[in-house]
Amino acid sequence: MTNTHALARPLIDNFGRHVEYLRISVTDRCDFRCTYCMAENMSFLPKSQVLSLEEIEQLARAFVDRGVKKLRLTGGEPLVRRDIMTLIERLGAFLGDGLEELTLTTNGSQLRRYAPELVRHGVKRINVSLDTRDAAKFAAITRWGRLSQVLDGIDAALEAGLHVKINMVALKGENDHEIIPMMEWAHQKGMDLTLIETMPMGAVDIERADQYLPLSKVRENLAKRFTLSDDPLKTGGPARYLRVEETGGRLGLITPLTHNFCETCNRVRMTATGDLYLCLGQDHKVSLRDPLREEGIEAIDKLLDHAMDIKPKGHDFEIDRQKPQVNVSRHMSVTGG
Ligand code: SAM
Ligand code: SF4
């Protein structure tokens, strides 16, 4: 199909970076309460402030018209939003018409129900977050989650033909000893594994410095047992990839704290209320919801130009016991990671 849209003015920021990737948080709500992500007692947004599915679709179209090629739905938990499959079907219709990839990040709890439908609407790969395969520990980390449901969801995704990448937040003293077994399990099932450093976002009930595990250390330890080589895969994202010779699989490392990845950043993030955040670790944003509601979709183009003008060079995440624990006041569930 010819692409009549992406030839319009592309989104390029003041540092010459092309924005081609939009992450959309479709809800701030979640059926889990992971300790590093949310406080147990979270208050959520009233419905009137949240973009409707139609508004999300309109805005997504505006981004695709400006050259965005990849959309990732996230949250909160994207698959707990009511009628989410209607949105996924509509966004799936953009594939081949400017959009090259539609994907999502999920906690996996609803995959048994939705995996085949995701495939029908053109989703080919998904990220599933899983920090442990120990049922008791899983319950402790997620507070409300059930491991068996998530493992079954992952199987359902694989059965449906989805390519699955497991995301694991490395938590010192909690799941560090599970990194190797998790990698072997994932690779044996044909899934990639990406490790993530915990980021100081939003007030939570735990001490972040206690949980912070630098991935540089993890890599050193892995190199004692496995043959690791740099994998050239570049997603324009923050992960660097390694090939693990013994398992034949791929390991990603997302290291915002030990290695800054901002110079190749190609993404922006829209919250469920239509705030467009230009950097995960900074507060620069442009609000799209009210202009859309008051002036219509025509108002959005110039706001996207303004967004490119204010996209910051990079984040300043830092975890240091002597300094404030929260670098960014919003929780990860607002922008979805
Ligand atoms: N609910 C979905 C899920 O868990 O995959 C999507 C949203 S969740 C906010 C996206 C990712 O952010 C998950 O992989 C989660 O582990 C990660 N995350 C949440 N809070 C984090 C933090 N403070 N530091 C690092 N990663 C975090
Ligand atoms: Fe929910 Fe995902 Fe945050 Fe866990 S990490 S509380 S699953 S949004």
XYZ file of C-alpha atoms and ligand atoms in Angstrom:
372
model
C 0.000 0.000 0.000
C 1.378 3.481 -0.718
C 2.048 5.624 2.241
C 0.498 9.019 1.775
C 1.038 10.157 5.337
C 4.594 9.750 6.552
C 5.852 12.036 3.793
C 4.457 14.998 5.706
C 6.865 17.021 7.862
C 8.709 14.545 10.088
C 9.136 15.107 13.810
C 12.735 16.202 14.367
C 13.919 17.771 17.608
C 16.566 20.413 18.194
C 19.264 17.757 18.566
C 18.488 16.268 15.163
C 16.753 13.210 16.581
C 13.846 11.851 14.524
C 10.871 10.886 16.656
C 9.394 7.761 15.111
C 8.126 5.934 18.155
C 5.159 6.848 20.356
C 4.269 5.028 23.541
C 0.695 5.519 24.638
C -0.420 4.892 28.194
C -4.066 3.938 27.665
C -4.925 3.834 31.365
C -3.263 4.655 34.666
C -5.079 1.729 36.297
C -3.694 -1.719 36.899
C -4.695 -5.058 38.374
C -1.269 -5.301 40.088
C 0.511 -3.009 42.542
C 4.200 -3.714 41.918
C 6.213 -2.332 44.821
C 8.698 -0.362 42.671
C 5.968 1.058 40.430
C 2.998 2.009 42.594
C 2.122 2.687 46.170
C -0.480 0.228 47.498
C -2.938 3.018 48.017
C -2.998 4.700 44.629
C -5.682 7.126 43.594
C -6.611 6.959 39.940
C -7.860 9.497 37.443
C -11.548 10.235 36.977
C -12.900 9.082 33.619
C -13.554 12.602 32.332
C -9.826 13.340 32.388
C -8.877 10.218 30.499
C -8.764 10.262 26.689
C -11.577 8.286 25.084
C -10.619 5.462 22.747
C -11.669 7.649 19.807
C -9.447 10.491 21.029
C -6.484 8.142 21.380
C -7.089 6.896 17.850
C -7.273 10.452 16.450
C -4.081 11.500 18.191
C -2.263 8.340 17.161
C -3.249 9.055 13.558
C -1.841 12.585 13.853
C 1.490 11.165 15.024
C 1.577 8.544 12.265
C 0.857 11.308 9.760
C 4.010 13.039 11.056
C 6.192 9.997 10.535
C 5.708 7.899 13.666
C 6.245 4.297 12.595
C 5.889 2.438 15.844
C 3.161 2.571 18.482
C 3.396 0.803 21.812
C 0.419 0.637 24.147
C 1.232 0.568 27.818
C -0.161 1.820 31.107
C -0.971 1.030 33.913
C -2.066 -2.262 32.469
C -3.253 -1.706 28.881
C -5.287 -4.909 28.745
C -7.517 -3.906 31.674
C -8.889 -0.856 29.844
C -12.488 -1.488 28.862
C -12.938 -2.213 25.133
C -9.189 -2.111 24.555
C -9.535 -4.510 21.641
C -11.631 -1.945 19.755
C -8.710 0.480 19.964
C -6.188 -2.170 18.991
C -8.287 -3.110 15.984
C -8.496 0.542 14.880
C -4.787 1.170 15.374
C -4.064 -2.120 13.606
C -5.787 -0.637 10.562
C -2.945 1.950 10.360
C -0.437 -0.837 9.695
C 0.851 -0.475 6.159
C -0.593 3.018 6.054
C 2.313 4.828 7.721
C 2.521 2.572 10.746
C 5.058 -0.251 10.695
C 4.632 -1.787 14.123
C 1.906 -1.975 16.750
C 2.908 -3.531 20.016
C 2.265 -3.445 23.753
C 3.831 -3.894 27.157
C 1.707 -5.922 29.529
C 1.887 -7.645 32.877
C 0.489 -10.726 31.138
C -2.544 -11.267 33.346
C -5.070 -10.962 30.502
C -3.140 -12.667 27.709
C -4.992 -15.983 27.831
C -8.112 -14.029 26.951
C -6.676 -11.648 24.363
C -3.603 -13.169 22.648
C -5.364 -14.557 19.532
C -7.228 -11.280 19.012
C -4.014 -9.283 19.274
C -2.564 -11.379 16.475
C -5.683 -10.887 14.368
C -5.292 -7.126 14.637
C -1.688 -7.188 13.428
C 0.299 -7.287 16.685
C 3.383 -9.441 16.145
C 5.458 -8.947 19.265
C 4.774 -7.984 22.858
C 6.756 -7.325 26.014
C 5.644 -9.106 29.154
C 6.942 -7.955 32.534
C 8.027 -10.763 34.832
C 10.448 -10.203 37.692
C 10.396 -13.663 39.272
C 9.135 -17.192 38.681
C 8.793 -17.857 42.396
C 5.073 -17.708 43.253
C 5.500 -16.289 46.756
C 8.002 -13.694 45.609
C 5.774 -12.790 42.666
C 2.909 -12.170 45.077
C 5.194 -10.039 47.267
C 6.511 -7.912 44.373
C 3.211 -7.442 42.523
C 1.093 -7.422 45.711
C -2.065 -8.425 43.790
C -0.768 -10.657 41.008
C -0.887 -14.440 40.575
C 2.142 -16.035 38.930
C 0.258 -19.009 37.437
C -2.067 -16.651 35.557
C 0.858 -14.743 34.038
C 2.776 -17.898 33.057
C -0.374 -19.228 31.434
C -0.791 -15.896 29.650
C 2.757 -16.122 28.302
C 2.036 -19.634 27.002
C -1.144 -18.356 25.365
C 0.837 -15.596 23.648
C 3.427 -18.054 22.341
C 0.699 -20.457 21.183
C -0.964 -17.597 19.303
C 2.320 -16.973 17.478
C 3.353 -13.756 19.233
C 7.027 -13.052 19.677
C 7.462 -12.432 23.411
C 10.179 -10.473 25.169
C 10.344 -10.754 28.944
C 11.170 -7.569 30.867
C 12.651 -8.110 34.310
C 13.439 -5.275 36.703
C 16.651 -6.239 38.512
C 16.017 -5.899 42.241
C 18.943 -6.297 44.604
C 18.397 -8.999 47.216
C 15.048 -9.912 45.680
C 15.551 -11.441 42.269
C 19.281 -11.168 41.504
C 19.765 -14.922 42.018
C 16.958 -15.554 39.503
C 18.532 -13.703 36.600
C 20.378 -16.715 35.200
C 17.465 -19.189 35.579
C 15.103 -16.593 34.079
C 17.407 -16.115 31.108
C 17.754 -19.856 30.542
C 13.982 -20.365 30.811
C 13.184 -17.481 28.461
C 15.756 -18.454 25.857
C 14.686 -22.082 25.969
C 11.135 -20.926 25.138
C 12.424 -18.769 22.278
C 11.873 -15.475 24.150
C 14.355 -12.631 24.591
C 15.007 -11.322 28.096
C 15.642 -7.670 28.914
C 16.880 -6.574 32.322
C 15.935 -3.108 33.568
C 17.523 -0.998 36.279
C 14.991 0.353 38.740
C 14.364 4.037 38.097
C 13.584 6.678 40.703
C 10.071 7.580 39.547
C 7.171 8.399 41.824
C 6.857 7.915 45.562
C 6.575 4.261 46.542
C 6.564 2.478 49.882
C 10.054 0.995 49.568
C 13.579 2.396 49.729
C 14.842 2.513 46.138
C 18.519 2.561 47.057
C 17.980 -0.833 48.747
C 16.653 -2.299 45.494
C 19.018 -0.713 43.017
C 21.225 -3.256 41.273
C 23.610 -1.820 38.662
C 23.468 -3.963 35.532
C 27.179 -3.401 34.914
C 27.692 -5.772 37.879
C 25.171 -8.256 36.519
C 26.971 -8.290 33.197
C 30.305 -8.929 34.899
C 28.856 -11.893 36.770
C 27.163 -13.320 33.687
C 30.406 -13.079 31.739
C 31.991 -15.503 34.232
C 29.562 -18.250 33.161
C 28.469 -17.357 29.657
C 30.072 -16.221 26.436
C 28.574 -12.820 25.728
C 29.022 -10.856 22.542
C 27.532 -7.530 21.535
C 24.502 -7.960 19.294
C 24.162 -5.293 16.629
C 20.345 -5.085 17.048
C 19.484 -1.409 17.367
C 15.948 -0.422 18.167
C 16.687 3.266 18.724
C 15.657 2.391 22.241
C 17.556 2.323 25.478
C 18.421 -1.373 25.459
C 21.796 -2.704 24.420
C 21.724 -6.322 23.362
C 24.056 -9.211 23.970
C 24.135 -12.618 22.322
C 24.516 -15.476 24.763
C 26.387 -18.241 22.988
C 25.436 -21.096 25.340
C 21.663 -20.444 25.167
C 21.540 -19.073 21.637
C 19.306 -16.266 22.934
C 19.452 -12.511 23.263
C 19.796 -10.497 26.445
C 18.912 -6.798 26.583
C 20.187 -4.402 29.234
C 18.349 -1.165 29.986
C 20.754 0.884 32.040
C 19.482 4.413 32.527
C 21.583 4.784 35.658
C 24.898 3.218 34.720
C 24.816 4.252 31.069
C 22.946 7.145 29.612
C 21.198 6.264 26.349
C 19.675 9.592 25.405
C 21.683 10.545 22.335
C 19.786 8.109 20.127
C 16.357 8.645 21.709
C 13.642 8.400 19.059
C 10.553 8.316 21.254
C 7.938 10.314 23.084
C 5.241 9.197 25.515
C 1.600 10.149 25.822
C -0.257 9.658 29.070
C -3.865 8.515 29.427
C -4.805 12.185 29.898
C -3.140 13.236 26.649
C -0.026 14.808 28.154
C 2.871 14.303 25.805
C 6.070 13.752 27.786
C 9.217 14.346 25.819
C 11.547 12.408 28.125
C 10.897 9.620 30.633
C 13.153 11.296 33.178
C 12.122 14.940 32.776
C 8.962 16.951 33.228
C 8.845 18.703 29.824
C 5.414 18.111 28.362
C 2.740 19.385 26.018
C -0.904 18.833 26.806
C -2.862 17.595 23.790
C -6.230 16.698 25.324
C -7.817 20.090 25.879
C -6.734 21.562 22.526
C -8.107 18.421 20.864
C -11.413 18.752 22.728
C -11.715 22.498 22.225
C -10.234 23.104 18.782
C -10.252 19.706 17.099
C -7.494 17.637 15.565
C -6.230 20.587 13.457
C -4.745 22.075 16.641
C -2.390 19.146 17.140
C 0.171 19.676 14.375
C 1.563 22.907 15.750
C 1.662 21.441 19.250
C 3.802 18.613 17.916
C 6.183 21.210 16.448
C 6.361 22.887 19.841
C 7.002 19.489 21.460
C 10.015 18.970 19.196
C 11.308 22.395 20.269
C 11.276 21.487 23.946
C 12.354 17.821 23.878
C 15.218 17.805 26.387
C 18.651 16.439 25.615
C 18.462 13.725 28.244
C 17.495 12.592 31.727
C 19.446 12.942 34.989
C 18.391 9.802 36.848
C 20.487 9.113 39.895
C 20.053 6.842 42.888
C 22.115 8.042 45.800
C 21.255 7.539 49.465
C 22.372 11.106 50.228
C 19.973 12.623 47.691
C 16.201 12.684 47.227
C 14.872 9.269 46.169
C 12.430 10.545 43.612
C 13.950 12.276 40.569
C 10.626 12.505 38.773
C 7.460 12.847 40.791
C 5.136 10.923 38.470
C 4.915 7.161 38.751
C 6.079 4.903 35.934
C 2.430 3.875 35.484
C 1.666 7.413 34.227
C 3.941 7.173 31.193
C 4.188 3.417 31.060
C 7.951 3.010 30.959
N 1.562 -2.933 33.320
C 2.438 -3.178 32.231
C 3.634 -3.970 32.647
O 3.874 -4.111 33.848
O 4.335 -4.447 31.764
C 2.877 -1.937 31.486
C 3.241 -0.720 32.289
S 4.665 -0.907 33.335
C 4.736 0.704 34.094
C 5.978 -0.906 32.158
C 7.318 -1.414 32.658
O 7.853 -0.481 33.581
C 7.282 -2.746 33.380
O 8.220 -3.622 32.769
C 7.715 -2.425 34.784
O 8.430 -3.482 35.358
C 8.561 -1.202 34.566
N 8.680 -0.327 35.736
C 7.712 0.185 36.528
N 8.218 1.001 37.475
C 9.564 1.010 37.287
C 10.665 1.670 37.921
N 10.494 2.492 38.946
N 11.906 1.423 37.428
C 12.112 0.602 36.365
N 11.119 -0.034 35.723
C 9.870 0.155 36.168
Fe 0.962 -2.457 37.063
Fe 2.918 -2.698 35.302
Fe 3.133 -0.960 37.352
Fe 3.216 -3.545 37.871
S 4.696 -2.395 36.631
S 1.965 -2.012 38.970
S 1.879 -4.378 36.359
S 1.694 -0.839 35.704
